[in-house]
PDB file of C-alpha atoms in Angstrom:
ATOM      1  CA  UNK A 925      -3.907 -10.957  -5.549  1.00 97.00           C
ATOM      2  CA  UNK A 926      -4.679  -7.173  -6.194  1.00 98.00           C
ATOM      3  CA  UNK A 927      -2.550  -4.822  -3.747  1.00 98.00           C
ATOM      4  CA  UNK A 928      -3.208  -1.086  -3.261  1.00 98.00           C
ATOM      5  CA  UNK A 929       0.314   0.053  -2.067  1.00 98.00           C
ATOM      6  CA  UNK A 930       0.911   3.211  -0.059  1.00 97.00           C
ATOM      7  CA  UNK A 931       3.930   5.552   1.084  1.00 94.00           C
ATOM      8  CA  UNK A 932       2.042   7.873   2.951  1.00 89.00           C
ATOM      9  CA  UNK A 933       3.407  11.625   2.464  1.00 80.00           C
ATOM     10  CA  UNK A 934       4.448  13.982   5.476  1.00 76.00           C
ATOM     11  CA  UNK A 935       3.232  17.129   3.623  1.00 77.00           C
ATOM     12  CA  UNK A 936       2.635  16.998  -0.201  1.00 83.00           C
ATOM     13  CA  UNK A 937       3.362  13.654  -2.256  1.00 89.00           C
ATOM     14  CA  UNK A 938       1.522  10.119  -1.751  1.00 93.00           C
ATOM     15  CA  UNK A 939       3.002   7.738  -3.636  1.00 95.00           C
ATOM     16  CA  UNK A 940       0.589   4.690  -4.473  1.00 97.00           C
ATOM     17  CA  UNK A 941       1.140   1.756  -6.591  1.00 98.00           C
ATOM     18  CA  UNK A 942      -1.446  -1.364  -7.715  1.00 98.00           C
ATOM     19  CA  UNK A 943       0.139  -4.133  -8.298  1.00 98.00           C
ATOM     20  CA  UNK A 944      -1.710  -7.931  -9.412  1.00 98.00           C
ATOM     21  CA  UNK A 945       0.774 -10.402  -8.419  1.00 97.00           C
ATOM     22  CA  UNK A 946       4.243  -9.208  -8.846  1.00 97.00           C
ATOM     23  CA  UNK A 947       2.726  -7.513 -12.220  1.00 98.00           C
ATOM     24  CA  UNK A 948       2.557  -3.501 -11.915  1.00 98.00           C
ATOM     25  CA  UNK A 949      -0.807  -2.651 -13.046  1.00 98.00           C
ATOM     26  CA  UNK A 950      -0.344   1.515 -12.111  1.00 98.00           C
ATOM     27  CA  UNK A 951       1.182   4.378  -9.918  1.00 98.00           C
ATOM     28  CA  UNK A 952       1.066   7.279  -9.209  1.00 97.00           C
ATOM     29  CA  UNK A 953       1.532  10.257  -6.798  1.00 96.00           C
ATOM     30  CA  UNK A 954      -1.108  12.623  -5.527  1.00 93.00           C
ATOM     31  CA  UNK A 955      -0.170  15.590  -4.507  1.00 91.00           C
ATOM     32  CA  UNK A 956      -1.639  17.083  -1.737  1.00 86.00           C
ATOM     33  CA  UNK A 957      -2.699  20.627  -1.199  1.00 82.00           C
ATOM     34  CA  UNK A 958      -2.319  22.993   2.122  1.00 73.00           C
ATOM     35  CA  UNK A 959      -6.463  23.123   2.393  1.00 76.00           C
ATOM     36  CA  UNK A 960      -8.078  20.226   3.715  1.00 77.00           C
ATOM     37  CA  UNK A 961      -4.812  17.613   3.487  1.00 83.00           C
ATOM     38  CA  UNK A 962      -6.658  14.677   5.057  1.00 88.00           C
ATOM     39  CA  UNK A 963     -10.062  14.704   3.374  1.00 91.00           C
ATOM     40  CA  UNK A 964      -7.998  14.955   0.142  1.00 91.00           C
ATOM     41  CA  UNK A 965      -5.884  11.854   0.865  1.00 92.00           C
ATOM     42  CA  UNK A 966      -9.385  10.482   2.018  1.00 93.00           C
ATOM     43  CA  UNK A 967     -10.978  11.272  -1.723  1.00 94.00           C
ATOM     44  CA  UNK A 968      -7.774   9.898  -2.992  1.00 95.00           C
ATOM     45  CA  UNK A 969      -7.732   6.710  -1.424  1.00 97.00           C
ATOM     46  CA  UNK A 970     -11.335   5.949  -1.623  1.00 97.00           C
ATOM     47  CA  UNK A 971     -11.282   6.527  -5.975  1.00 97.00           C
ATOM     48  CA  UNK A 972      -8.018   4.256  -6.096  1.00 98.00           C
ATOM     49  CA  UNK A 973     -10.308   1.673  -4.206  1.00 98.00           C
ATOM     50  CA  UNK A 974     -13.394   1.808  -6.429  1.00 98.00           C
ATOM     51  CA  UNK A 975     -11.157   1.586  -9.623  1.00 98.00           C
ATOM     52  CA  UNK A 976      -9.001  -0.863  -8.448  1.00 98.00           C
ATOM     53  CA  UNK A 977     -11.082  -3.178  -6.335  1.00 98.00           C
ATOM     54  CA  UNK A 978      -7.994  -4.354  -4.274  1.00 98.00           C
ATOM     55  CA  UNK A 979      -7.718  -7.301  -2.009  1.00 98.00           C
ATOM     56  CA  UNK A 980      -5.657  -5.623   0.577  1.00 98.00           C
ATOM     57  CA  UNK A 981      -3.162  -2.810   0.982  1.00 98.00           C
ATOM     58  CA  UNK A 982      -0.662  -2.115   2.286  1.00 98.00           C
ATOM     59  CA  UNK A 983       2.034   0.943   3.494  1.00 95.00           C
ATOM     60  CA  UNK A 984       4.531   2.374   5.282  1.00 88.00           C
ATOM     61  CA  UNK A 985       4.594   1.691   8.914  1.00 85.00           C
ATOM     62  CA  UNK A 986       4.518   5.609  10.404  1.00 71.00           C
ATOM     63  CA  UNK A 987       7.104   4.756  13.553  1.00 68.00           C
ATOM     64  CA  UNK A 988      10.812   5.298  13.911  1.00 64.00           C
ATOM     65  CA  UNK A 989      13.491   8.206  13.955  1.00 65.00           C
ATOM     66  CA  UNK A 990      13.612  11.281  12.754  1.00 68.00           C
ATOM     67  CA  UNK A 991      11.988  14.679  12.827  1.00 71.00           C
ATOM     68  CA  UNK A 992       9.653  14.792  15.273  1.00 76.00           C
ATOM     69  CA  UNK A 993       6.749  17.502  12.719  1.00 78.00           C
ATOM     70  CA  UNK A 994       7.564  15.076   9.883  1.00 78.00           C
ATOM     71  CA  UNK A 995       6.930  11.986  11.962  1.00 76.00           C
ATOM     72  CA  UNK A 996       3.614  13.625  13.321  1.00 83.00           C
ATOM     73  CA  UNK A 997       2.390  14.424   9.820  1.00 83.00           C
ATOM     74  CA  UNK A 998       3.330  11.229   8.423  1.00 84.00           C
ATOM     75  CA  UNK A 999       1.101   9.554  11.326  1.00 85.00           C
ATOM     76  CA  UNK A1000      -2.016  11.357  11.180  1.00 87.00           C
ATOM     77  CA  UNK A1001      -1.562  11.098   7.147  1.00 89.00           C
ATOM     78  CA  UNK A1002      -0.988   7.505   7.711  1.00 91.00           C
ATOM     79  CA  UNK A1003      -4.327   7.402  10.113  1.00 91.00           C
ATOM     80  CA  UNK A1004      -6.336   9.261   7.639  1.00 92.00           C
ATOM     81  CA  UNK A1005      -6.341   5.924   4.608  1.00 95.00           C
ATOM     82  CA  UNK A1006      -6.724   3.742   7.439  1.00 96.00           C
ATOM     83  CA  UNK A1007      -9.822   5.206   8.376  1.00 96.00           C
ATOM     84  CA  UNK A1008     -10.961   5.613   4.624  1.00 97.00           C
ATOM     85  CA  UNK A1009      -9.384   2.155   3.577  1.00 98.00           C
ATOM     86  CA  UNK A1010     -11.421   0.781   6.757  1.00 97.00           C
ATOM     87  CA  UNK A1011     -14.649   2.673   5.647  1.00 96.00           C
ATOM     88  CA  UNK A1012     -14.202   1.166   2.125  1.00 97.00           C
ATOM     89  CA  UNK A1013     -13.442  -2.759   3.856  1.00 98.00           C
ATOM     90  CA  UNK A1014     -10.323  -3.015   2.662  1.00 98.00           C
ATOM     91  CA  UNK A1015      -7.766  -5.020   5.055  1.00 98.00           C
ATOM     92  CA  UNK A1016      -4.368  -3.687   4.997  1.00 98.00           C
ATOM     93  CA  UNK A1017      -1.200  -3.863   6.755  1.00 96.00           C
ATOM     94  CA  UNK A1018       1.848  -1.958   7.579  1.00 94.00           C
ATOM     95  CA  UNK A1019       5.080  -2.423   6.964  1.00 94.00           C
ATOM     96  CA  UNK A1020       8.749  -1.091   8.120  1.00 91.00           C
ATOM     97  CA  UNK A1021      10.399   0.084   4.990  1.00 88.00           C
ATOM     98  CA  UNK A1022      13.821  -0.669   5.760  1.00 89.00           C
ATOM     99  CA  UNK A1023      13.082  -4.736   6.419  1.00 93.00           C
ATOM    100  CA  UNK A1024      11.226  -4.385   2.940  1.00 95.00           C
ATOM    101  CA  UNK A1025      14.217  -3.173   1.524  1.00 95.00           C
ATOM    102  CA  UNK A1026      16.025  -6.006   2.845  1.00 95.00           C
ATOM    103  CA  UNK A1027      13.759  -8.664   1.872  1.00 96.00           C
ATOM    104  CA  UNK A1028      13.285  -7.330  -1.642  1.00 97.00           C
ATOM    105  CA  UNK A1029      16.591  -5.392  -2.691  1.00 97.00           C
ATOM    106  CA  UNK A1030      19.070  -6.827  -0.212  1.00 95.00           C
ATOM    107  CA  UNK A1031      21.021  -4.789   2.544  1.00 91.00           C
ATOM    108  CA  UNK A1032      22.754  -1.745   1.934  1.00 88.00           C
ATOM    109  CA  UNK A1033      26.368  -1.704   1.902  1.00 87.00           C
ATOM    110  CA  UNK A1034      27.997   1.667   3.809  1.00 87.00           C
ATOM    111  CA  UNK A1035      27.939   4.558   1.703  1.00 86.00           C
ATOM    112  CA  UNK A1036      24.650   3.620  -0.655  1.00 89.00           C
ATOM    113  CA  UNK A1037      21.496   5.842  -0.811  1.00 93.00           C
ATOM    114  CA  UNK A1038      18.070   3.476  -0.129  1.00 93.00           C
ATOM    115  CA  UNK A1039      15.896   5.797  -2.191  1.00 93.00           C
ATOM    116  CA  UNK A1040      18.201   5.806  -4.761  1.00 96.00           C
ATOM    117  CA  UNK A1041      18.573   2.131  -5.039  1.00 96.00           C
ATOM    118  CA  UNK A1042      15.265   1.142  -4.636  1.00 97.00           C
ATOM    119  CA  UNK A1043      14.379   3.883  -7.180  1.00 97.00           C
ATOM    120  CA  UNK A1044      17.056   1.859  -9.641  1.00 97.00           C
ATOM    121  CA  UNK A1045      15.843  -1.387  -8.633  1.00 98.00           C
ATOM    122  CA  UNK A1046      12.036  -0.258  -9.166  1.00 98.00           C
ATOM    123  CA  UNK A1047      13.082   1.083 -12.834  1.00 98.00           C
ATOM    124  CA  UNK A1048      15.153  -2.027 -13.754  1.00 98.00           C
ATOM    125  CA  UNK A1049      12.885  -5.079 -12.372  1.00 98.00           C
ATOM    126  CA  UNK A1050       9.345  -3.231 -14.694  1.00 98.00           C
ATOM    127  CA  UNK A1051      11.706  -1.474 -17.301  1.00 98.00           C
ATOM    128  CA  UNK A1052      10.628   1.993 -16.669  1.00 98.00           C
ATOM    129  CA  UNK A1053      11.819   5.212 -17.563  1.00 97.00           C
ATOM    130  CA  UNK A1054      11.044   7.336 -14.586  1.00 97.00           C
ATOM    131  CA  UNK A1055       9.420   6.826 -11.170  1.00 98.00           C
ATOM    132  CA  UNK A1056       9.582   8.617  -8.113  1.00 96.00           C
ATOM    133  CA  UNK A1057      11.067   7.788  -4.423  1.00 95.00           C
ATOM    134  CA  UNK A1058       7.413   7.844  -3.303  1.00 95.00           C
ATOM    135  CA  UNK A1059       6.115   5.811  -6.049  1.00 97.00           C
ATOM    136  CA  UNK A1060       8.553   3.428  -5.596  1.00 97.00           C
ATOM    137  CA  UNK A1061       8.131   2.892  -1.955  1.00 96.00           C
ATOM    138  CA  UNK A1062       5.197   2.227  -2.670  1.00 97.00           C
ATOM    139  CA  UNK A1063       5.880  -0.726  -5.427  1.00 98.00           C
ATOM    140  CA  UNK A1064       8.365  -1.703  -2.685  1.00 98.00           C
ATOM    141  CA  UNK A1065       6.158  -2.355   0.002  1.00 97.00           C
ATOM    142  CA  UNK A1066       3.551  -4.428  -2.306  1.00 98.00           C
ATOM    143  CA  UNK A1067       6.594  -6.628  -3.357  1.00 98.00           C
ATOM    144  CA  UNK A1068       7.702  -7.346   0.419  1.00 97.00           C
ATOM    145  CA  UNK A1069       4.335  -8.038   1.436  1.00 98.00           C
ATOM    146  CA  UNK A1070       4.149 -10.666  -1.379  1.00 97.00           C
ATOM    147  CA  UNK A1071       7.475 -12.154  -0.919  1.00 96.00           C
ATOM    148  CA  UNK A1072       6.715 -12.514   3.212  1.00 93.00           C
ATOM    149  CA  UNK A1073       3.217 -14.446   2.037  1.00 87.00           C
TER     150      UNK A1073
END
């Protein structure tokens, strides 16, 4: 199964990863500008779908804690590819990142960073030499989705 994964950004950086199966096909980030954020993430989404031809995706579910401006942003980000992933057909669902963590990577014990770890577990499991906290939230999400399947 071909997965589109997102972590949908607050301001500049959406992290997206395809994945076939557990194999990681690609990622990326796109990096949004100040004009126009949402028809950019819109264009983004939409040429990931046409070369990639996924079955579903799937993101970040925009709820929770935290700063209230960051929250909003992240929400009407989050709105704007499922309105373009809905234009395009593509079925999706979201997910709450710290239950992925837990079903992929484990629980935290006190003290340890969750970017940083699923950054280090992201690099270890596909041998890579860099990838970024957004980028690998992204590869994070596609992998709970598969294990909860």
């Amino acid at each position: 199964m071909k997965i589109l994964a997102f972590d949908p950004c607050s301001t500049k950086n959406l992290g997206w990863a395809v994945l076939n199966n557990e194999d990681l096909v690609i990622y990326g980030t796109e990096e949004m500008t100040d004009e126009a954020p949402i028809i950019q993430l819109h264009q983004a989404v939409q040429a990931l779908v046409i070369t990639h031809n996924p079955a579903i995706a799937v993101m970040e579910r925009s709820i929770g804690a935290g700063f209230a401006p960051v929250r909003e942003k992240i929400s009407e980000n989050t709105g704007a590819i499922k309105l373009s992933l809905s234009l395009s057909g593509v079925p999706f669902e979201s997910l709450n990142t710290k239950h992925c963590f837990n079903v992929v990577i484990g629980k935290l014990t006190k003290g340890e960073d969750k970017k940083k770890k699923t950054i280090e577990y992201i690099k270890n499991k596909y041998k890579l030499k860099y990838i970024n906290e957004h980028e690998a939230d992204a590869v994070l999400m596609a992998l709970a989705f598969l294990e909860e399947l």
